[in-house]
C-alpha positions as a Python dict, from the first residue, in 0.01 Angstrom:
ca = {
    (1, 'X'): (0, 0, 0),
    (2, 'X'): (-275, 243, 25),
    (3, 'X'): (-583, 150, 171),
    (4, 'X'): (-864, 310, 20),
    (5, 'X'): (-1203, 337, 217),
    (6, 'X'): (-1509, 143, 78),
    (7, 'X'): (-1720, 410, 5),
    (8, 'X'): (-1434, 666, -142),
    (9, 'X'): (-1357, 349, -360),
    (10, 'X'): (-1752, 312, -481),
    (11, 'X'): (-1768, 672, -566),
    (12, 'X'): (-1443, 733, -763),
    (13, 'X'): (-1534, 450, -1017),
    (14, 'X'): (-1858, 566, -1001),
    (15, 'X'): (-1765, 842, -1118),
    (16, 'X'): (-1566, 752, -1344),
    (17, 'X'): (-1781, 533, -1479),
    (18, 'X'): (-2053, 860, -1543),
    (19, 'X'): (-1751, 1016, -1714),
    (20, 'X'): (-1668, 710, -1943),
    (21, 'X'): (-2033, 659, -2064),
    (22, 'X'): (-2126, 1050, -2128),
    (23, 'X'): (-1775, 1015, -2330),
    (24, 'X'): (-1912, 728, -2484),
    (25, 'X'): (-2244, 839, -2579),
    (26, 'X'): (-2077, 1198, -2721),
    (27, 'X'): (-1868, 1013, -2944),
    (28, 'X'): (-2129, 837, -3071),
    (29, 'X'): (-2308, 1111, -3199),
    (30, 'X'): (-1962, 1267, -3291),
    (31, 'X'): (-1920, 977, -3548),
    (32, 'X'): (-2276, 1042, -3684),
    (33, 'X'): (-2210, 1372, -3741),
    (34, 'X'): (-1852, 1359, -3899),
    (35, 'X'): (-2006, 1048, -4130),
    (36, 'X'): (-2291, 1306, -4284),
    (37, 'X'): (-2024, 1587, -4327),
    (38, 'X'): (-1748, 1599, -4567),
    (39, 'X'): (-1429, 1435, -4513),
    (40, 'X'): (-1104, 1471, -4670),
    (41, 'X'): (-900, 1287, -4476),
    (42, 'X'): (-1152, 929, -4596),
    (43, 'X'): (-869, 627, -4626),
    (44, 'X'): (-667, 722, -4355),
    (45, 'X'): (-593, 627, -4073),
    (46, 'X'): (-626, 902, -3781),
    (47, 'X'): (-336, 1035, -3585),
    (48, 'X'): (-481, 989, -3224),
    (49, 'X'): (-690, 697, -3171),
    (50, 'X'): (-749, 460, -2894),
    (51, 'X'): (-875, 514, -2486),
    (52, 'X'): (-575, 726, -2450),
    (53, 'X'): (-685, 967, -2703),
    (54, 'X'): (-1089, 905, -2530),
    (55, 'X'): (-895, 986, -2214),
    (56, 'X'): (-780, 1353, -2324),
    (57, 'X'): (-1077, 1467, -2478),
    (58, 'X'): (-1349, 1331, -2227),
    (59, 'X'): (-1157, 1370, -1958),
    (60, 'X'): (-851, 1526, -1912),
    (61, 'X'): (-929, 1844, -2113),
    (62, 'X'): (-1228, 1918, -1905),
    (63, 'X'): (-931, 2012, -1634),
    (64, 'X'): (-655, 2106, -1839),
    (65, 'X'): (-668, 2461, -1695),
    (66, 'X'): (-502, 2259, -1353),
    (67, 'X'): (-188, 2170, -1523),
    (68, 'X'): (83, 2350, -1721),
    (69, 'X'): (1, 2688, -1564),
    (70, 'X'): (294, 2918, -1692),
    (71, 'X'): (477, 3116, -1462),
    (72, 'X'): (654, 3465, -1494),
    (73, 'X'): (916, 3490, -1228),
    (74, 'X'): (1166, 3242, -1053),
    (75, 'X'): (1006, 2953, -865),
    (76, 'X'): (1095, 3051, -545),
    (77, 'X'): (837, 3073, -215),
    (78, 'X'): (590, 3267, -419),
    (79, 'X'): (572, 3334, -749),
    (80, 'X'): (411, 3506, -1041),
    (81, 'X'): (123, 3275, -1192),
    (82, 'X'): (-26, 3393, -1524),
    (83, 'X'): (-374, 3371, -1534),
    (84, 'X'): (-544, 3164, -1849),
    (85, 'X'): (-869, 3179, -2018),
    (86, 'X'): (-1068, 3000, -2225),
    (87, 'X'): (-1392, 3045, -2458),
    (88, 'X'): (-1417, 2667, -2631),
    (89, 'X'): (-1457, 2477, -2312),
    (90, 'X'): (-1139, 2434, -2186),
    (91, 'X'): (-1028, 2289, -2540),
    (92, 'X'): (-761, 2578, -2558),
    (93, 'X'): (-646, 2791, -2322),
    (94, 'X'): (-504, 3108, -2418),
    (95, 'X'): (-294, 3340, -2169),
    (96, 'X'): (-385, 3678, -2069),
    (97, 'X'): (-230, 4005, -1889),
    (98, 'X'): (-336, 3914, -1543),
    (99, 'X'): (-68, 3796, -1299),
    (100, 'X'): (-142, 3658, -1007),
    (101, 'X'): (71, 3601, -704),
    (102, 'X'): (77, 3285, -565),
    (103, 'X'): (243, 3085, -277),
    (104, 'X'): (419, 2784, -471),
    (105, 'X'): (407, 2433, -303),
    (106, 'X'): (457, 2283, -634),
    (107, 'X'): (825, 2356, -721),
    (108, 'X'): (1112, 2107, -629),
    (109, 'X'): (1285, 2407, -515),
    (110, 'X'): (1376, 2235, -185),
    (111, 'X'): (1688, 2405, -90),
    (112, 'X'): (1595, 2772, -208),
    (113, 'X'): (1817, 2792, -471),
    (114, 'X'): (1650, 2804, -784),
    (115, 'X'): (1566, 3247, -682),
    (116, 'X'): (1846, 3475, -695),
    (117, 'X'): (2114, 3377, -452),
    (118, 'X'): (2426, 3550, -292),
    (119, 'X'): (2675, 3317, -346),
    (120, 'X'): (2583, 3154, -703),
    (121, 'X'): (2388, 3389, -911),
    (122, 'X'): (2674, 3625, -958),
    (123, 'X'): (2937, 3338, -1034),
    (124, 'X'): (2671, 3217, -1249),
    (125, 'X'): (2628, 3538, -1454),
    (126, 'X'): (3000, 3550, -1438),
    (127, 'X'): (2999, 3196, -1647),
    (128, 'X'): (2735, 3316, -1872),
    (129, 'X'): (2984, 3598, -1973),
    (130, 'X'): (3281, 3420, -2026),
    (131, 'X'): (3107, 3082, -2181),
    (132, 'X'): (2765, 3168, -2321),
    (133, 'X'): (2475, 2987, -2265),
    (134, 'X'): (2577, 2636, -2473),
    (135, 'X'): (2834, 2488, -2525),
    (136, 'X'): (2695, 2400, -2858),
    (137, 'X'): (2829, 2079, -2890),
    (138, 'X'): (2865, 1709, -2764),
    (139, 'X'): (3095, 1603, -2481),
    (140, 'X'): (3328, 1425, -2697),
    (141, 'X'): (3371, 1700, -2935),
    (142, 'X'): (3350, 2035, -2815),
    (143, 'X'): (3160, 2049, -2508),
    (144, 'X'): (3365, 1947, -2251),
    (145, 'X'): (3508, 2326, -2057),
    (146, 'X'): (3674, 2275, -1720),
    (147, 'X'): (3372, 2381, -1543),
    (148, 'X'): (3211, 1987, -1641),
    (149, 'X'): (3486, 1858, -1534),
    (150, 'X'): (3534, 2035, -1183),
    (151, 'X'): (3123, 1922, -1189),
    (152, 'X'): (3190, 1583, -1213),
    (153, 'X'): (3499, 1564, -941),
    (154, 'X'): (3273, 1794, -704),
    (155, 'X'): (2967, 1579, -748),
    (156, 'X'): (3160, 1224, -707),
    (157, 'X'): (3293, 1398, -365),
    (158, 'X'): (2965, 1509, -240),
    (159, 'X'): (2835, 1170, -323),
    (160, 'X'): (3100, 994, -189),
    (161, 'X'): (3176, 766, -500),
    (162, 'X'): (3526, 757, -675),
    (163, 'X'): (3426, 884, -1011),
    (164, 'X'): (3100, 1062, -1138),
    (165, 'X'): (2977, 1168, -1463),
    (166, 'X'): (2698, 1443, -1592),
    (167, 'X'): (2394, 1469, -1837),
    (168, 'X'): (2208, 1729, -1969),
    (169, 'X'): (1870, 1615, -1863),
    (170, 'X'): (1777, 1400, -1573),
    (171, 'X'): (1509, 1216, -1712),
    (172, 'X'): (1814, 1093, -1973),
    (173, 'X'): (2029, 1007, -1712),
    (174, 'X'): (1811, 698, -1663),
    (175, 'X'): (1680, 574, -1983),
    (176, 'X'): (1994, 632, -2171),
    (177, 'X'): (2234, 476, -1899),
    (178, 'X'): (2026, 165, -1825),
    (179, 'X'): (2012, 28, -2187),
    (180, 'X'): (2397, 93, -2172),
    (181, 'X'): (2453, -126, -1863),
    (182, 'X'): (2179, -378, -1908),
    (183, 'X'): (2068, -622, -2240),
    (184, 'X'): (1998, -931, -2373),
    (185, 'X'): (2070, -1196, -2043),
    (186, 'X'): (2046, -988, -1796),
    (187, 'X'): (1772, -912, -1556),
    (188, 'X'): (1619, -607, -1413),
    (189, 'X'): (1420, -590, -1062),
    (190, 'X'): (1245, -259, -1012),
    (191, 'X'): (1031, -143, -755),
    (192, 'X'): (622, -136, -862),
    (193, 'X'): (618, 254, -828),
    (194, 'X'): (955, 367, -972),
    (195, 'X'): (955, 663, -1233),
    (196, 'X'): (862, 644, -1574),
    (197, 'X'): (1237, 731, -1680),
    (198, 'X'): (1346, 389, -1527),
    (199, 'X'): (1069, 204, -1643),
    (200, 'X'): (1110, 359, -2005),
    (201, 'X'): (1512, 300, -1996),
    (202, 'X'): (1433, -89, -1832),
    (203, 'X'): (1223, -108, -2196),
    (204, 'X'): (1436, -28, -2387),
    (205, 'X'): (1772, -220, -2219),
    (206, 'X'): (1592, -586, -2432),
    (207, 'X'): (1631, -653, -2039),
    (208, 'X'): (1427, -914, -1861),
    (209, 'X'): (1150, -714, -1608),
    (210, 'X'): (1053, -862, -1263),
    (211, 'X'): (881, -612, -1078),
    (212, 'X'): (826, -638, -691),
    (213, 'X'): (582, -451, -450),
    (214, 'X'): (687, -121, -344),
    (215, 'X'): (931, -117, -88),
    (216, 'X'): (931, -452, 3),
    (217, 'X'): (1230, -609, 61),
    (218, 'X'): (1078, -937, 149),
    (219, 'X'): (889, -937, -183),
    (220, 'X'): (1212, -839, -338),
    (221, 'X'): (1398, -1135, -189),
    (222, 'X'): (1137, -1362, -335),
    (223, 'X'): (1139, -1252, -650),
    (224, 'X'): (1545, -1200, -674),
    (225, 'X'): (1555, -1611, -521),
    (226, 'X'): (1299, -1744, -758),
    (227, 'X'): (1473, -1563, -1035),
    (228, 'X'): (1839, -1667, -941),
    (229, 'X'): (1665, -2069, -971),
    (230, 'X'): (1539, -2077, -1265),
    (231, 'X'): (1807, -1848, -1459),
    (232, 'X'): (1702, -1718, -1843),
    (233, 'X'): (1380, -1806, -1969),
    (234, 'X'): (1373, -2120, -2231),
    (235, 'X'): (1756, -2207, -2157),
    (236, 'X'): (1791, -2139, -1822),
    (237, 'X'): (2127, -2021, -1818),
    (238, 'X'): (2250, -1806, -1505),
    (239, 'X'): (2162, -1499, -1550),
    (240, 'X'): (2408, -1222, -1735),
    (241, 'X'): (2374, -950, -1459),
    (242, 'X'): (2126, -861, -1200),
    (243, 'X'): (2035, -493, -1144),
    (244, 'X'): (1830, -402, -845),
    (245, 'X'): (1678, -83, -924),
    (246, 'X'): (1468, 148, -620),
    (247, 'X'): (1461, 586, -553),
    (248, 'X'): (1575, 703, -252),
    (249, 'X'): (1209, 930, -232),
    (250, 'X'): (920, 795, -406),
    (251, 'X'): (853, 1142, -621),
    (252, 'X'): (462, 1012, -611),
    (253, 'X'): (476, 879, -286),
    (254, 'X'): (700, 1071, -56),
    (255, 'X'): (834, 759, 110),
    (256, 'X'): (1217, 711, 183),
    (257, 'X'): (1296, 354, 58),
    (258, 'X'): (1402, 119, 293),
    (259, 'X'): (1756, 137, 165),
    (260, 'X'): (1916, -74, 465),
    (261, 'X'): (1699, -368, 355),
    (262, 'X'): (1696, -388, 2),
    (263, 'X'): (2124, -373, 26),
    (264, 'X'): (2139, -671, 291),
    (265, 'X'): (1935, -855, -1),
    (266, 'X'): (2143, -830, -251),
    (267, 'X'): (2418, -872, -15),
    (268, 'X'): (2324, -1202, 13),
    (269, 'X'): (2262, -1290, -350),
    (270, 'X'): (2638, -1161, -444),
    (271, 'X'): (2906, -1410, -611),
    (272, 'X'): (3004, -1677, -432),
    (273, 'X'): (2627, -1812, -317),
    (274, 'X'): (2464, -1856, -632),
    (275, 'X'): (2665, -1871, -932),
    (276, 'X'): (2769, -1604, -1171),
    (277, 'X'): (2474, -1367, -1118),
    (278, 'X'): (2558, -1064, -894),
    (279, 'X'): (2264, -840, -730),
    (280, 'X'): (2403, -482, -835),
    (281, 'X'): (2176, -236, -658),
    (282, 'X'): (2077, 121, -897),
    (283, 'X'): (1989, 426, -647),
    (284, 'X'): (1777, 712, -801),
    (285, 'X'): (1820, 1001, -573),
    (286, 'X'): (1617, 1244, -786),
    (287, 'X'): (1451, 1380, -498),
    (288, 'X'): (1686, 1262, -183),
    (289, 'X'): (1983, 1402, -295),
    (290, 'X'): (2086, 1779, -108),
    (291, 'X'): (1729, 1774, 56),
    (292, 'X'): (1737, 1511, 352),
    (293, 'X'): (2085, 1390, 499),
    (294, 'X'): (2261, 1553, 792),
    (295, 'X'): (2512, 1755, 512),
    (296, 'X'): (2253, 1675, 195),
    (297, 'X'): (2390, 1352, 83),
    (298, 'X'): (2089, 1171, 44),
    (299, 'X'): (1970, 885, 200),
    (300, 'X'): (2251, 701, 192),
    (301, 'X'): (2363, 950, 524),
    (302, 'X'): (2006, 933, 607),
    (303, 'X'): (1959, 592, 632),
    (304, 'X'): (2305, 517, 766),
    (305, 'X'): (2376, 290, 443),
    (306, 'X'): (2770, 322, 354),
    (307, 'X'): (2762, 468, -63),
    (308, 'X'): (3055, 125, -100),
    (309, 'X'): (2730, -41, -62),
    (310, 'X'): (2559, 141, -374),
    (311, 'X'): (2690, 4, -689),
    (312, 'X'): (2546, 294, -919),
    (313, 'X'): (2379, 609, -784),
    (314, 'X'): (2192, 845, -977),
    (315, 'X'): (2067, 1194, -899),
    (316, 'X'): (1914, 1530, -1036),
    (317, 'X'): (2015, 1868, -977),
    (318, 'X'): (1662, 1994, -1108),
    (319, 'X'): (1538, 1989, -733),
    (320, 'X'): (1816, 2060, -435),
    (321, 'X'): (2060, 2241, -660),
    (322, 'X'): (1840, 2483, -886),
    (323, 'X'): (1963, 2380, -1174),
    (324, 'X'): (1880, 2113, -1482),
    (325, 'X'): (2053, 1746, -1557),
    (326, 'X'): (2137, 1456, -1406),
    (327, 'X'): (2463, 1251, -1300),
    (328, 'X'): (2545, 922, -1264),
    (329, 'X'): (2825, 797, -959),
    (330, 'X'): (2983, 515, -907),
    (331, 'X'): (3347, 308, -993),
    (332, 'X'): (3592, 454, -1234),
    (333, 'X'): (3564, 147, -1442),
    (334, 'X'): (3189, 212, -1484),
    (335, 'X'): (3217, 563, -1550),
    (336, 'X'): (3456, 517, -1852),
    (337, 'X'): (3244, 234, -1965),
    (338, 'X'): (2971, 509, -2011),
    (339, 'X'): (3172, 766, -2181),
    (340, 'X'): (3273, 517, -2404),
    (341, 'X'): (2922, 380, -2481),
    (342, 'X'): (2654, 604, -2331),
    (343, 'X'): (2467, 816, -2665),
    (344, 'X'): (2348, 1099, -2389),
    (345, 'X'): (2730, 1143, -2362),
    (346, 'X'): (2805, 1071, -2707),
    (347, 'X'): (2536, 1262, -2920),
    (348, 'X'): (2372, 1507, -2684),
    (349, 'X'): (2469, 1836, -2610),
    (350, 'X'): (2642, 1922, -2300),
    (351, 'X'): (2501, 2096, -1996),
    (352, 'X'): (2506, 2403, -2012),
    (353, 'X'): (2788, 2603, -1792),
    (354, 'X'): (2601, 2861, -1660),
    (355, 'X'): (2375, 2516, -1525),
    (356, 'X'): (2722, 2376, -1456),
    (357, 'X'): (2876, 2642, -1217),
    (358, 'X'): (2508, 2664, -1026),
    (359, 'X'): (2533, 2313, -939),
    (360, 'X'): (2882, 2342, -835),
    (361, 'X'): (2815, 2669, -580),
    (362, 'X'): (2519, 2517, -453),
    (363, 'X'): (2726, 2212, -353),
    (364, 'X'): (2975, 2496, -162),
    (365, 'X'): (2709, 2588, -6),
    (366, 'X'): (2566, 2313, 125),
    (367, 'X'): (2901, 2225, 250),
    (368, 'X'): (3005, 2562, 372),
    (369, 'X'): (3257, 2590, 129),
    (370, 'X'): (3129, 2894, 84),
    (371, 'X'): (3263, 3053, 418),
    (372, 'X'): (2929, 3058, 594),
    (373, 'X'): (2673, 2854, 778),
    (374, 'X'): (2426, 2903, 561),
    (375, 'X'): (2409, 2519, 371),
    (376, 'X'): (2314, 2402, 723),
    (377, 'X'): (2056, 2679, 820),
    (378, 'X'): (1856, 2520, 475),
    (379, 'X'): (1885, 2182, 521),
    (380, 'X'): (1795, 2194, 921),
    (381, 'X'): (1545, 2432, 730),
    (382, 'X'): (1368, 2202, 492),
    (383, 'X'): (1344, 1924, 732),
    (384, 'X'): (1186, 2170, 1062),
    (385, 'X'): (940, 2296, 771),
    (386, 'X'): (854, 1947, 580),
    (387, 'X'): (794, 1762, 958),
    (388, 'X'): (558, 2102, 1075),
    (389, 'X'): (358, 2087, 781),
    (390, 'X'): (370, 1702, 756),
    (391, 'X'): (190, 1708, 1123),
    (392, 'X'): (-32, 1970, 1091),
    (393, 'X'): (-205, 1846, 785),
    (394, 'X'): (-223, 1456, 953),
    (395, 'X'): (-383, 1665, 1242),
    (396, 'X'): (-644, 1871, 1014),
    (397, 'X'): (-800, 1522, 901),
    (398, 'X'): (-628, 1451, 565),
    (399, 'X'): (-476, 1132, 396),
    (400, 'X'): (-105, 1222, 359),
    (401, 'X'): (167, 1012, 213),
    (402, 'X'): (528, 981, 326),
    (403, 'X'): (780, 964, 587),
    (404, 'X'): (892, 1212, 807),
    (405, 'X'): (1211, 1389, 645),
    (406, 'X'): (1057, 1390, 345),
    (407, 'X'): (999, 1740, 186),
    (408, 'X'): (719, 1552, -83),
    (409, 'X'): (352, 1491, 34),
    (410, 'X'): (58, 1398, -170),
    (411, 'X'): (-316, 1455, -28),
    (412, 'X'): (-479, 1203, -122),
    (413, 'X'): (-832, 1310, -367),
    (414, 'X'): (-926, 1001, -515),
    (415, 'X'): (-1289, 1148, -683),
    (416, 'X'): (-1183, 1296, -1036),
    (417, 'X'): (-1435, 1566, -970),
    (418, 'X'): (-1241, 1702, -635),
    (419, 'X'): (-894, 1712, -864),
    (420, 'X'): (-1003, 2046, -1030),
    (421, 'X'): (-1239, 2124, -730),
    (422, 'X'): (-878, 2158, -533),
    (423, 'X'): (-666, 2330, -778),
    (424, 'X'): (-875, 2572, -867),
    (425, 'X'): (-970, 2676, -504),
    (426, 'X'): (-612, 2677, -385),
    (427, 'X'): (-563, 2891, -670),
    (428, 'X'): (-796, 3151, -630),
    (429, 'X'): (-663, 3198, -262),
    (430, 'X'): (-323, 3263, -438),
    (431, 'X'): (-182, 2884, -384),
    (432, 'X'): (-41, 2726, -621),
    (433, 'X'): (-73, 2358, -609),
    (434, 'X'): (49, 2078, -807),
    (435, 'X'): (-269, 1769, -837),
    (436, 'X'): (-177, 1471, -989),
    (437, 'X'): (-404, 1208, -1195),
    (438, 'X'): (-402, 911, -1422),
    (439, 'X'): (-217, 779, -1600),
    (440, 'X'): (77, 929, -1377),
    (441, 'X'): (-79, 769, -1049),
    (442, 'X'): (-307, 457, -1055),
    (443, 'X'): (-640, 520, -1134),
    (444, 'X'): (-828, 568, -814),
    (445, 'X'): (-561, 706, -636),
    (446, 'X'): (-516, 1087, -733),
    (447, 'X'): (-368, 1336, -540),
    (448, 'X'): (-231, 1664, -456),
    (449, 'X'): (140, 1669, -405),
    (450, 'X'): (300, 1908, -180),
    (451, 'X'): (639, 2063, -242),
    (452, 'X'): (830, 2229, 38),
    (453, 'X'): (1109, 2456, 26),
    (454, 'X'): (1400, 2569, 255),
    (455, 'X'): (1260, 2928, 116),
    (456, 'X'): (915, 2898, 311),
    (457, 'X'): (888, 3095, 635),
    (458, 'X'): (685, 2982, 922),
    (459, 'X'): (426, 3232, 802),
    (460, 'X'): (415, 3118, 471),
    (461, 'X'): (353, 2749, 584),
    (462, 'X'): (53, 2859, 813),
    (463, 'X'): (-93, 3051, 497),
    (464, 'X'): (-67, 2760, 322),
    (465, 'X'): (-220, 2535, 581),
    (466, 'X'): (-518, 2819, 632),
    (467, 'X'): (-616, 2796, 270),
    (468, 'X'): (-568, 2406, 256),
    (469, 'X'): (-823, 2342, 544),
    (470, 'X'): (-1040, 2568, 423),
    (471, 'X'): (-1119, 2372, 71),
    (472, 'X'): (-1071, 2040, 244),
    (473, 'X'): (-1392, 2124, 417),
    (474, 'X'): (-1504, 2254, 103),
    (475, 'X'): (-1385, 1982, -144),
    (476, 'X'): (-1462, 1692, 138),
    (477, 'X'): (-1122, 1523, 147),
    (478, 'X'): (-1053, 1542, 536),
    (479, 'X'): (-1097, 1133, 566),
    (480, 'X'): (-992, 1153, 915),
    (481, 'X'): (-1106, 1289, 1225),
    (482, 'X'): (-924, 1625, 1299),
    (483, 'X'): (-688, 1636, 1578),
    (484, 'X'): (-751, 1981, 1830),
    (485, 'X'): (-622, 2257, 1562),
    (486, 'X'): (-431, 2465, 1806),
    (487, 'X'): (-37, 2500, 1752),
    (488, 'X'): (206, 2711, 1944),
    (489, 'X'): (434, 2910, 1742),
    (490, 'X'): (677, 3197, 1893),
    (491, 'X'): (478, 3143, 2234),
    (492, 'X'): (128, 3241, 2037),
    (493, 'X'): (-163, 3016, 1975),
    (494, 'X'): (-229, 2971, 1637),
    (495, 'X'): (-569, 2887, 1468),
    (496, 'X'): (-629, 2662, 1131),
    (497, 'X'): (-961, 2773, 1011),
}
């Protein structure tokens, strides 16, 4: 849990409570004005209504020019940002010539590979040739080449699960496949701060919810025991199924869950001690899997947790492996289950092979399959460079999230007025950085989330940590004293202004 300061607490809903009542007091007036002129549209209903639609005009337009910035080159350690303009007040935003070039810490490019690379982007281009871009149909009909199929053995392999199978899109993988697996009777327990994909497939499963407090496994024992008592609500019947569901790296947070834990609780819920219901444990490695692991395998290797111990593990390939989709891993009984019953796999176009043979050499690489070293010069990579710029921004004064390992960290911002103070003055000393508000985060707890890559040099991450300093004394979000700002790099001393 993150402990906010008093006075960083007073002022954020301060001002957010300026920004509300200006909002307020403009739409008053607003209505006055569109009740004297002419209206067409009198007897209906309109479109957007509600605080959410209060929220985007009032508030989230005002900063729109921080998000959605379109790029014009591959996200790699810097990048081509095209410059925007706008002449209503940031109501539309229109692109121009002007190209800046920026230093991304935004990307999930963690292992490098979404630029040009040796070994897959001509074996890619190769697949493009002989495939085209689509397979232009489902899985079950006409979309299924070899190339899926090698996908799905290599990934199972890498993941260390008998069987595997692949989506399109990895924000599918998880609200398609949980509705699939859990229903009516059965019970889902998900972490407080999982990702809106879970959360949205948990909805829709007709599932009952129990949430527990962000990795904590005590809290989760509590609420898996009080659960496992009192069975169904009304008839308290034994529950169906029980689906534990937690992310290997909190994309928000940049914490590694506390894997070890959370399996030696549902351990000791499984048959046998209390009935029918069985604690099944769900692992989203989104953002674990290829970036932390001694060979990339998430943190199951991380952690030291044995993948037996996993009964369903998800991950992306939209972050380690340069590519887009998702997979699902586990038993070969499961696995058929969801090509039987899953609609991603049933009505939605396959991923595309050009995607498919990315994710596959990317995997070589990482396991040297490849004939070099080079998987394990960017994983020992991404950790030396996540850890150095962890440290140095702890030691510069600022609030940062996460473990060590971790190649995500937020900066904490809290004050809605220093979330387009910081974009905008990263950006116009050519970094690109990615801030983060309501209704994605709480509401007094925004933040600027750092992505690092394999790709960044040493030189790139000092940059970085130059310009960052420099508008956290600006912006005022150093909440700590700094630490002495000297660091010794190549046997020079190195100064962050």
């Amino acid at each position: 849990m993150i402990a906010i300061p008093y006075l960083t607490a007073l002022t954020t809903y301060f001002s957010y409570g300026l920004l509300f009542a200006f909002g307020q007091f403009r739409d008053f007036f607003r209505k006055i004005f569109d009740w004297c002129s002419a209206n067409n549209l009198q007897g209906y209903a309109p479109i957007c209504l509600g605080l959410e639609d209060f929220y985007i005009r009032r508030l989230y337009l005002r900063i729109q020019d921080c998000f959605g910035r379109p790029i014009a080159s591959a996200p790699d350690a810097w990048f081509d940002v095209v410059e925007r303009h706008s002449n209503d007040n940031n109501k539309t935003l229109k692109r121009t010539d002007k190209i800046s070039r920026c230093l991304n810490l935004g990307s999930y490019n963690y292992l490098g590979f979404a630029a040009a690379d040796e070994y897959c982007t001509p074996r890619v281009v190769d697949t493009l040739k002989k495939y085209s871009p689509s397979t232009c149909s489902t899985r079950v009909d006409g979309g299924t080449t070899v190339l899926h199929l090698e996908l799905e053995e290599c990934v199972a392999n890498f993941v260390g699960k008998p069987a595997a199978i692949v989506f399109g899109m990895g924000y599918v993988t998880n609200s398609a496949i949980l509705p699939v697996l859990m229903g009516k009777g059965s019970l889902i327990i998900s972490d407080s701060l999982n990702h809106n994909s879970i959360v949205n497939g948990a909805r829709g499963s007709g599932a009952t919810i129990r949430v527990f407090q962000h990795n904590e496994p005590s809290h989760l024992e509590e609420v898996l025991r009080e659960q496992i008592a009192e069975g169904q609500p009304r008839t308290h019947r034994p529950w169906k199924k029980i689906m534990v569901v937690v992310e290997g790296i909190y994309s928000m947070e940049g914490e590694l869950c506390k894997l070890p834990e959370v399996i030696a609780v549902c351990k000791k819920y499984k048959v046998g001690n209390y009935g029918s219901s069985i604690a099944y444990t769900y692992l989203d490695e989104a953002h674990s899997i290829g970036a932390v692991g001694k060979s990339g395998r998430g943190v199951c290797e991380l952690l030291g947790v044995d993948t037996a111990d996993v009964d369903i593990m998800m991950g992306t390939f939209t972050k380690s492996f340069g590519s887009c989709g998702g997979y699902i891993a586990g038993s070969k009984d499961l696995i058929q289950h969801l090509k039987y019953a899953c609609p991603a796999h049933l009505y939605a176009t396959s991923i595309s092979p050009p995607a498919a043979q990315q994710i596959i050499s990317s995997i070589r690489v990482i396991l040297g399959e490849d004939g070099s070293n080079r998987g394990a010069q960017k994983l020992a990579q991404i950790r030396e460079n996540s850890n150095f710029f962890r440290s140095e921004l702890q030691k510069m004064g600022f609030e940062v999230l996460g473990d060590n390992d971790s190649p995500v960290m937020p900066i904490m911002l809290y004050n809605p007025a220093k979330i387009p103070a910081f974009s905008r003055e990263c950006l116009k000393q050519n970094v690109a950085v990615v801030t983060v508000a309501f209704p994605a985060t709480p509401l007094l707890l925004a933040r600027a989330r750092i992505c690092i890559s394999a790709a960044h040099s040493r030189e790139d991450l000092i940059k970085a940590l130059q310009v960052i300093s420099r508008v956290g004394d600006l912006v005022g979000i150093k909440y700590f004293p700094a630490e002495p700002t000297k660091q010794q790099q190549g046997g020079k001393s190195v100064k962050f202004d």
